[in-house]
XYZ file of N, CA and C in Angstrom:
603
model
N 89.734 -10.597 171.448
C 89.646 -10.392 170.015
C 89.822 -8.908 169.726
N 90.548 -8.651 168.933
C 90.929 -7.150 168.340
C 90.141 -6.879 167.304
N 89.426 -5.732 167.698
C 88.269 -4.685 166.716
C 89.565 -4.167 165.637
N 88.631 -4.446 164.426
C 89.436 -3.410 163.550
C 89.353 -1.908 163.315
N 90.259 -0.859 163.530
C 89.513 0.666 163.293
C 88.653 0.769 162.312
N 87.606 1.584 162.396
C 87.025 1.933 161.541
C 86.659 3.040 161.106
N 87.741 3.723 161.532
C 88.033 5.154 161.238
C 88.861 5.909 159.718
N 88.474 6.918 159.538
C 88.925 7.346 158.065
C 90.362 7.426 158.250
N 91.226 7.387 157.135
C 92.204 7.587 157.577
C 92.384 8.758 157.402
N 93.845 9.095 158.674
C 94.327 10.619 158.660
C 94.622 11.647 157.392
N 94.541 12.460 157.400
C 94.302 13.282 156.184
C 96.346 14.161 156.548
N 96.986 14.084 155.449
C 98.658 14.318 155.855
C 98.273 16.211 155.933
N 98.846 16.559 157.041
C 99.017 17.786 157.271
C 99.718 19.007 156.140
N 101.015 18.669 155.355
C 101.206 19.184 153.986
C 100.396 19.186 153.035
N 99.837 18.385 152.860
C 98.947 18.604 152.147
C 97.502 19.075 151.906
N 97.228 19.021 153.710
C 96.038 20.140 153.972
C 96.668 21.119 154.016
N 97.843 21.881 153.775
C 98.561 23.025 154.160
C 98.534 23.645 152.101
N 98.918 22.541 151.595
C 98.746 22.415 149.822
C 97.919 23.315 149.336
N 96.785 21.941 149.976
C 95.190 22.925 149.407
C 95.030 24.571 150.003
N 95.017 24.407 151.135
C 94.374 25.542 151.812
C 95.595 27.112 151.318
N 96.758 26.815 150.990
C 97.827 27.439 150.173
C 97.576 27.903 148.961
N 96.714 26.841 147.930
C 96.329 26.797 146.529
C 94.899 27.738 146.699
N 94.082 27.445 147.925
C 92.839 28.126 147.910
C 93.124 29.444 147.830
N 93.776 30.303 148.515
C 94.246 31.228 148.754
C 95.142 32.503 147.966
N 95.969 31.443 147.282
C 96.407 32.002 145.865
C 95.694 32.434 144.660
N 94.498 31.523 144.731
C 92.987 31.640 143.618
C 92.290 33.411 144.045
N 92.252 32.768 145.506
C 91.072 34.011 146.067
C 92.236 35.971 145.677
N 93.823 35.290 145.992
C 94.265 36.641 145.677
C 94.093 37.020 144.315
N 94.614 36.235 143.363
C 94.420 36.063 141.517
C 93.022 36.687 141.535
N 92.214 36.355 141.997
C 90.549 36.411 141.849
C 90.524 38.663 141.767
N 91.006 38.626 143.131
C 90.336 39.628 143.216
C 92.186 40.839 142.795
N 92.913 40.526 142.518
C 93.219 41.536 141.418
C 93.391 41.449 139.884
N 92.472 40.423 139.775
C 91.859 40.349 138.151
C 90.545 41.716 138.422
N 89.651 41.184 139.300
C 88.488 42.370 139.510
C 88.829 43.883 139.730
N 90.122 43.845 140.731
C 90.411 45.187 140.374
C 90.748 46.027 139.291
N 91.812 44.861 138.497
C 92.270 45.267 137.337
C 90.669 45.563 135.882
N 89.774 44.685 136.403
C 88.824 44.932 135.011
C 88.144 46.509 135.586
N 88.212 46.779 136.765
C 87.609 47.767 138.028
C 88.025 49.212 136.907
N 89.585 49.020 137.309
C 90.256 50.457 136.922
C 89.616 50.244 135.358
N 90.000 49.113 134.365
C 89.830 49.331 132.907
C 88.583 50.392 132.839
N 87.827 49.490 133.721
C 86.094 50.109 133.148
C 86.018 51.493 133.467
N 86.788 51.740 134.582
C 87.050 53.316 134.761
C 87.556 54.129 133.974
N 88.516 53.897 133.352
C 89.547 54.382 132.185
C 88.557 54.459 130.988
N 88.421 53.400 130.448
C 86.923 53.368 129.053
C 86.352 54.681 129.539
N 85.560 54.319 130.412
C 84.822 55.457 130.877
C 84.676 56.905 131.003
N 85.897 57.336 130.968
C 86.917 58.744 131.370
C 86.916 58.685 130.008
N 87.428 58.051 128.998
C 87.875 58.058 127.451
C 86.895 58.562 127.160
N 85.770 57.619 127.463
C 84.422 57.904 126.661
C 83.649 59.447 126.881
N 84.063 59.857 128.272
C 83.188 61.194 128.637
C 84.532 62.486 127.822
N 85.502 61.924 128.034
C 86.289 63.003 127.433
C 86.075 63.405 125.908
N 85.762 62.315 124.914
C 85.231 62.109 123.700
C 84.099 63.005 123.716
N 83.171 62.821 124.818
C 81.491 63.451 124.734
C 82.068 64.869 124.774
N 82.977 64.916 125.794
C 83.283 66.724 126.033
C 83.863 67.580 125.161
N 84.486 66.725 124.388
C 85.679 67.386 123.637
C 84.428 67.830 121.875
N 83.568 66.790 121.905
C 82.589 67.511 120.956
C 81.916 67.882 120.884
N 81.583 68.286 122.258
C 80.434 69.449 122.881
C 81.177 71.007 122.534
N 82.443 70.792 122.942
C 83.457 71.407 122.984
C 83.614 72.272 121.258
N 83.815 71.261 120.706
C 83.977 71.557 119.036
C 82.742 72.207 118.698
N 81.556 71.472 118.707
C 80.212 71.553 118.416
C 80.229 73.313 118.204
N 80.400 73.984 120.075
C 80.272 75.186 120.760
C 80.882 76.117 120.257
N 82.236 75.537 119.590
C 83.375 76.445 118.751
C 83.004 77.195 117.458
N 82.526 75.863 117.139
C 81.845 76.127 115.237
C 80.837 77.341 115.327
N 79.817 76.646 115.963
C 78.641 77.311 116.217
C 79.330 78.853 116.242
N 79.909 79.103 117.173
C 80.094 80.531 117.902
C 81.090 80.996 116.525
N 81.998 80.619 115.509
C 82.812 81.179 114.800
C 81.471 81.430 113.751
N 80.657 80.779 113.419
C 79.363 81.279 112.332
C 78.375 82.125 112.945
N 78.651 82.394 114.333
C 77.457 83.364 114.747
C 78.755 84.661 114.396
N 79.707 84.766 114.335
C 80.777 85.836 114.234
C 80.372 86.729 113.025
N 80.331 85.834 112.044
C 80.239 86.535 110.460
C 78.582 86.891 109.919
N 79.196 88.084 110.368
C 78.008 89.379 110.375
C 78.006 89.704 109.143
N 77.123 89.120 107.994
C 77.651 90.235 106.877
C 76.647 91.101 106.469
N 77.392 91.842 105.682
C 76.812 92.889 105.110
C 75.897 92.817 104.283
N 74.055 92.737 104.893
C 73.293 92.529 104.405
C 72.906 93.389 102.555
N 73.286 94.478 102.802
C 73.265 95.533 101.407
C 74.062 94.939 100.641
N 75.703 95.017 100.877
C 77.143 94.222 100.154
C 76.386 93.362 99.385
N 75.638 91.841 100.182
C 75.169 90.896 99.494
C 73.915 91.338 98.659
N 73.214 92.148 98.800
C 72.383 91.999 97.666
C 72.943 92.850 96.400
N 73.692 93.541 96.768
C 74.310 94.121 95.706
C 74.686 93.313 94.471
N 76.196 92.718 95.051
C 76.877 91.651 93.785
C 76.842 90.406 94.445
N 75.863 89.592 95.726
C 76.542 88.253 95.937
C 78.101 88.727 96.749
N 78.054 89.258 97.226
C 79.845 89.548 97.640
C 79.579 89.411 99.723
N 79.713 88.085 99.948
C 79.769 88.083 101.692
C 81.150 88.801 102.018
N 80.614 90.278 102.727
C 81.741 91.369 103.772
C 81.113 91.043 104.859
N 82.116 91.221 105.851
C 82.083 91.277 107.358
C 82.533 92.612 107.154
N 81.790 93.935 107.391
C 82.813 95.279 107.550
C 83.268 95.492 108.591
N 83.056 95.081 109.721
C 83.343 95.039 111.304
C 84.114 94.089 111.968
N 85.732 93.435 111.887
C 86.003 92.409 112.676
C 85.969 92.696 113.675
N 86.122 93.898 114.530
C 85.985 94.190 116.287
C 84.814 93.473 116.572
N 83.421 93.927 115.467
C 82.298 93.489 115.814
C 82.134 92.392 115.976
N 82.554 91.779 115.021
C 82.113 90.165 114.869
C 82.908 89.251 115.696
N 84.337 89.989 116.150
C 85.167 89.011 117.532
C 83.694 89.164 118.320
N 83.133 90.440 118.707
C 82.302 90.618 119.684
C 81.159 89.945 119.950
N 80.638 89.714 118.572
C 79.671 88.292 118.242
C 80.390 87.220 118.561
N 81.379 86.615 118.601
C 82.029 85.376 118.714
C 82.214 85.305 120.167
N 82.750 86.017 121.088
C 82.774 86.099 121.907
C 81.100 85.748 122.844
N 80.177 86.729 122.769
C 78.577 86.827 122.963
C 78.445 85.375 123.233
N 78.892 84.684 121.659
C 77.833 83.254 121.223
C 78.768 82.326 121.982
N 79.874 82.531 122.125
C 81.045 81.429 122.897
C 80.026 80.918 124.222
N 80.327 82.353 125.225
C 79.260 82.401 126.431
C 78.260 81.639 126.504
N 77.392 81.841 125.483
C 75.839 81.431 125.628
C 76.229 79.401 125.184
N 76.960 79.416 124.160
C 77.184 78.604 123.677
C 77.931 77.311 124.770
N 78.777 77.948 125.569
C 79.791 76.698 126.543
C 78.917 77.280 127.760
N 78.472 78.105 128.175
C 77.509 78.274 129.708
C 78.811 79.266 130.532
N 79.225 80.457 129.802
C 80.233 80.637 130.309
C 79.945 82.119 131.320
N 80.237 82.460 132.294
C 80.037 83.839 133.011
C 80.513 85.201 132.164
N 80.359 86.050 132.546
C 80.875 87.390 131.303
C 82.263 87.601 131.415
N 83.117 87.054 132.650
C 84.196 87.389 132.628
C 84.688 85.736 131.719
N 84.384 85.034 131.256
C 84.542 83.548 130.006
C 85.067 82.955 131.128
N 84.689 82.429 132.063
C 84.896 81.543 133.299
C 83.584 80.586 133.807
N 84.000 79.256 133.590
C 82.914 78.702 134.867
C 82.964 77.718 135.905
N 82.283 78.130 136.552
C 82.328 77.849 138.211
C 81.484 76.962 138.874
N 80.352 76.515 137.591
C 79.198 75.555 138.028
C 80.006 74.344 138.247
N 79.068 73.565 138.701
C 79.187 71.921 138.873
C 79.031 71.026 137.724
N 79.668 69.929 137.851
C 79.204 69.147 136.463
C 79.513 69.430 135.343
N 80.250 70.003 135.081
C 80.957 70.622 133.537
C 82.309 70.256 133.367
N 82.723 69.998 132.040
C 84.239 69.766 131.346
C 85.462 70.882 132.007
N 84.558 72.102 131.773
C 85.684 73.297 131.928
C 85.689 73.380 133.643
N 87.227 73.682 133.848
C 87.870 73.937 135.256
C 88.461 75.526 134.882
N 87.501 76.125 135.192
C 88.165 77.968 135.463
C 87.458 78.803 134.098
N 89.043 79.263 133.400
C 88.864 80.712 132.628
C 88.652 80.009 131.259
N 87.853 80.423 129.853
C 88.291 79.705 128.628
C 89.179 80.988 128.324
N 90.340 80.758 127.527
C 90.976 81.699 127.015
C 91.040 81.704 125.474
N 91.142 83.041 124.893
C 90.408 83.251 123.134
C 91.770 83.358 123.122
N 92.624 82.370 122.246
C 94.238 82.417 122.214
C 94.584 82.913 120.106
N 93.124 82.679 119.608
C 93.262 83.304 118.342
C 91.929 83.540 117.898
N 92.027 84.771 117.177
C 90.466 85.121 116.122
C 90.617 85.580 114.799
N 89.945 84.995 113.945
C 90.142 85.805 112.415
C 89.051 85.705 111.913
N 89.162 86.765 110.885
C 88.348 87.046 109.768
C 88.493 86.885 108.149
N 88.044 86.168 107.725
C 88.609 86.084 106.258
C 87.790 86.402 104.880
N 87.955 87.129 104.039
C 87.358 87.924 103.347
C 87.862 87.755 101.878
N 86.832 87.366 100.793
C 87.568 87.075 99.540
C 86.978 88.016 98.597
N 87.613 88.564 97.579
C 87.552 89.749 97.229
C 87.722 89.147 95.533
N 87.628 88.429 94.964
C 88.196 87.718 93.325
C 89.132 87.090 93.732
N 90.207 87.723 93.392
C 91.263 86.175 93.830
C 92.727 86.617 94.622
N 91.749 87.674 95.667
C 92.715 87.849 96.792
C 92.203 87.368 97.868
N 92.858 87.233 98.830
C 92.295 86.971 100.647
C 92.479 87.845 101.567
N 91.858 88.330 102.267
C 91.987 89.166 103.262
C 91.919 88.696 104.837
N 93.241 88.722 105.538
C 92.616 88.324 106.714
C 92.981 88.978 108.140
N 92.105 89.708 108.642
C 92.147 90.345 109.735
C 92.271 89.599 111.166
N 93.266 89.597 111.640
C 93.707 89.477 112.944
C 93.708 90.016 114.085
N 92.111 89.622 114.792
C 91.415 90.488 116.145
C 91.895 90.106 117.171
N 92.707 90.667 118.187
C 93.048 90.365 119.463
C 92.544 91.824 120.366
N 92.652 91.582 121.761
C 92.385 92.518 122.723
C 93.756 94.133 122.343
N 94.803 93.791 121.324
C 95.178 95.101 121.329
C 94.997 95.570 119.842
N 94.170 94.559 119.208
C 93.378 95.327 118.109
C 93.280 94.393 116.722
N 93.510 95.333 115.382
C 93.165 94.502 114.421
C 94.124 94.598 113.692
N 95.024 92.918 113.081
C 96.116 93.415 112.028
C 95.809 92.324 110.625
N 95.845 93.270 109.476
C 95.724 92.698 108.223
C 96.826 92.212 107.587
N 96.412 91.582 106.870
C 97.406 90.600 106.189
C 96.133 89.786 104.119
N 96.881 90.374 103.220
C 96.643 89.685 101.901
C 97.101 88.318 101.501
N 96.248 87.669 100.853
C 97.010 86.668 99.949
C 96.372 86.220 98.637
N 96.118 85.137 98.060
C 95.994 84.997 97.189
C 95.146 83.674 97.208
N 93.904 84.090 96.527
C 92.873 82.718 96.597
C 93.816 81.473 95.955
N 93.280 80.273 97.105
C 93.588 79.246 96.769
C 95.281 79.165 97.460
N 95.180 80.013 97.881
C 97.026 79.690 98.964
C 97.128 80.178 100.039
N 95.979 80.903 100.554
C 95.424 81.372 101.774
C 94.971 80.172 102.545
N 95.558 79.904 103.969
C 95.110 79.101 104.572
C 94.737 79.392 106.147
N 94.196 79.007 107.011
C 94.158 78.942 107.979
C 95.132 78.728 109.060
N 95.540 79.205 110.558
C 96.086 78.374 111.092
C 96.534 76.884 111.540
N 94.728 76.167 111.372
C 94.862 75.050 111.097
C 95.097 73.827 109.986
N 95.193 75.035 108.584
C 95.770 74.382 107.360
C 94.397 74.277 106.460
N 93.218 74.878 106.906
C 91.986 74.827 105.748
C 92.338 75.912 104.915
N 92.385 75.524 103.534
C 91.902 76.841 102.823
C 90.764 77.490 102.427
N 91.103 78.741 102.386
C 90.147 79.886 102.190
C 89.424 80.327 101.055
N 87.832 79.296 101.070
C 87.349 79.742 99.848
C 86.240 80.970 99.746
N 85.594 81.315 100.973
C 85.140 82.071 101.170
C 84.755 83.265 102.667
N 84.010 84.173 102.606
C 84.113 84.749 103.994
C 84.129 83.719 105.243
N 84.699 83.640 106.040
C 85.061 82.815 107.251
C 85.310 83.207 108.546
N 85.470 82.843 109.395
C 86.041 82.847 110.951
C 86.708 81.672 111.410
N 88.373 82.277 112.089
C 88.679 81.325 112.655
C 88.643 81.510 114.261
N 88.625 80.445 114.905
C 89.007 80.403 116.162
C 89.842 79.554 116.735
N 90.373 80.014 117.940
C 91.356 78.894 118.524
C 90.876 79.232 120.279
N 90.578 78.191 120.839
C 90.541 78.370 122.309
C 91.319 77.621 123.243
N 91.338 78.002 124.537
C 92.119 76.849 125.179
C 91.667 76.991 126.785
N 91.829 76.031 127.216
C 90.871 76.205 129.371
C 91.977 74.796 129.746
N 91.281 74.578 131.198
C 91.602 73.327 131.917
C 90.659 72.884 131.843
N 90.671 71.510 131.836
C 89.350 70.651 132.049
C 90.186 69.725 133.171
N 89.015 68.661 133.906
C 89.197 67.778 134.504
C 89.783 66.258 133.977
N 91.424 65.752 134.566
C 91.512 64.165 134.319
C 91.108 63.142 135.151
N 91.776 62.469 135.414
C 91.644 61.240 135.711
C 92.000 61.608 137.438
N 91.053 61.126 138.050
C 91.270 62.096 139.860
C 90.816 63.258 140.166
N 90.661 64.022 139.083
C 90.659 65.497 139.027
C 91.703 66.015 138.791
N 92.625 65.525 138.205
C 93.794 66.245 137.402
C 93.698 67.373 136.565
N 94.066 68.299 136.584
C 93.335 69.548 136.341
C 94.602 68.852 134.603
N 94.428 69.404 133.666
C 94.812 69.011 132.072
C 94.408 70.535 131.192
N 95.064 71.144 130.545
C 94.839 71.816 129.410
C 94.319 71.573 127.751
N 93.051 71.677 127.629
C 92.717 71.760 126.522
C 92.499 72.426 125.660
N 92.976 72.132 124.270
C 92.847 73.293 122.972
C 92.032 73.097 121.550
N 91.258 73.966 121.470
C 90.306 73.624 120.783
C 90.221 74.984 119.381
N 90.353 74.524 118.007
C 90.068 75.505 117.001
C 89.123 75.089 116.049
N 88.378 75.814 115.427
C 87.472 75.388 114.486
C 87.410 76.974 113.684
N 86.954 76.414 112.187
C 87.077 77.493 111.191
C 85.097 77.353 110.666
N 84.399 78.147 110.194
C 83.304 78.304 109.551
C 83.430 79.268 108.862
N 82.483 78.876 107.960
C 82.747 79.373 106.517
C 81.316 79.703 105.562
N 81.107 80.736 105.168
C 79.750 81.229 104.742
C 79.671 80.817 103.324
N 79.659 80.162 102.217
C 79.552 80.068 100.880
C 78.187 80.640 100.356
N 78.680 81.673 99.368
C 77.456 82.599 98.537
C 77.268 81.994 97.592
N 75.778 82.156 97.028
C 75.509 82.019 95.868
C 76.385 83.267 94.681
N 76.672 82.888 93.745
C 77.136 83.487 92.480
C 76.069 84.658 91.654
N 76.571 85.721 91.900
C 75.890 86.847 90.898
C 75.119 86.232 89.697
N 74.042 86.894 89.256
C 73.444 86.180 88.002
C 74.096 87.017 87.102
């Protein structure tokens, strides 16, 4: 008498070749989806700290162009009239407060750890602006000195296109900072402040 098998039947070799083919294709898909969300979150990330730096950055600018404008404590009590009589001086204040302001060494370089800036900051513009009734005055401080220039309230503007309603400072800076790897990148940074007086009685 003949036993019947009672064994499973054979499982076809293509098609264990199918699956184990299909498994495999998942597990690659799998993991350069993860890489790919990997880098995104890295990138966000870099966006996001560059954002933090860049208005630490601004913040440091402002600040340091309103520590600039020195005025003339007498001038103002006189008529209400904000003078800066000193632009050498007050680059020199701007300069001072930059330092203290970005963490910078005396030669405007830094070298610490953990910071935006890679090297030298460089002062690529400075002004002074001075309103007189309804002229503008604006002195142009660089390392080979000071050059003036008039205009006319209300058409006097800034390098960056603000106009000039009252005593002011502009600045413009520029350094390397760190990208993506450590890609060394150039950044430029200007900001204007601006003193508004009260009106003579």
């Amino acid at each position: 008498m003949r036993s019947r098998n009672t064994e499973h039947p054979r499982r076809s070799i293509s098609a264990a070749l199918r699956k184990e083919s299909t498994g495999q294709i998942e597990y690659v898909m799998g993991m350069y989806a993860l890489v790919f969300v990997l880098v995104m979150a890295m990138v966000s990330l870099q966006i996001l700290q560059y954002k933090a730096d860049s208005d630490i950055a601004e913040d440091a600018l402002a600040a340091s162009c309103l520590a600039a404008l020195d005025v003339d404590p007498y001038r103002y009590g006189l008529d209400h009239s904000l003078v800066v009589s000193d632009p050498v001086h007050a680059r020199q204040l701007f300069e001072d407060a930059l330092r203290e302001n970005m963490g910078l060494s005396a030669d405007m370089s830094y070298s610490g750890d953990g910071n935006y800036i890679a090297g030298e900051v460089n002062i690529d513009d400075f002004r002074i602006y001075l309103v007189d009734g309804d002229n503008v005055t604006e002195f142009a401080v660089s390392g080979y000195g000071v050059t003036g220039s008039t205009g006319i309230y209300g058409s006097m503007k800034t390098p960056s296109g603000l106009t000039v309603r009252s005593a002011g400072a502009y600045a413009k800076i520029s350094f390397d900072t760190y990208g993506i790897f450590d890609v060394r990148i150039r950044a430029c940074k200007e900001a204007y402040a601006e003193m508004l007086g009260e009106p003579g009685p």
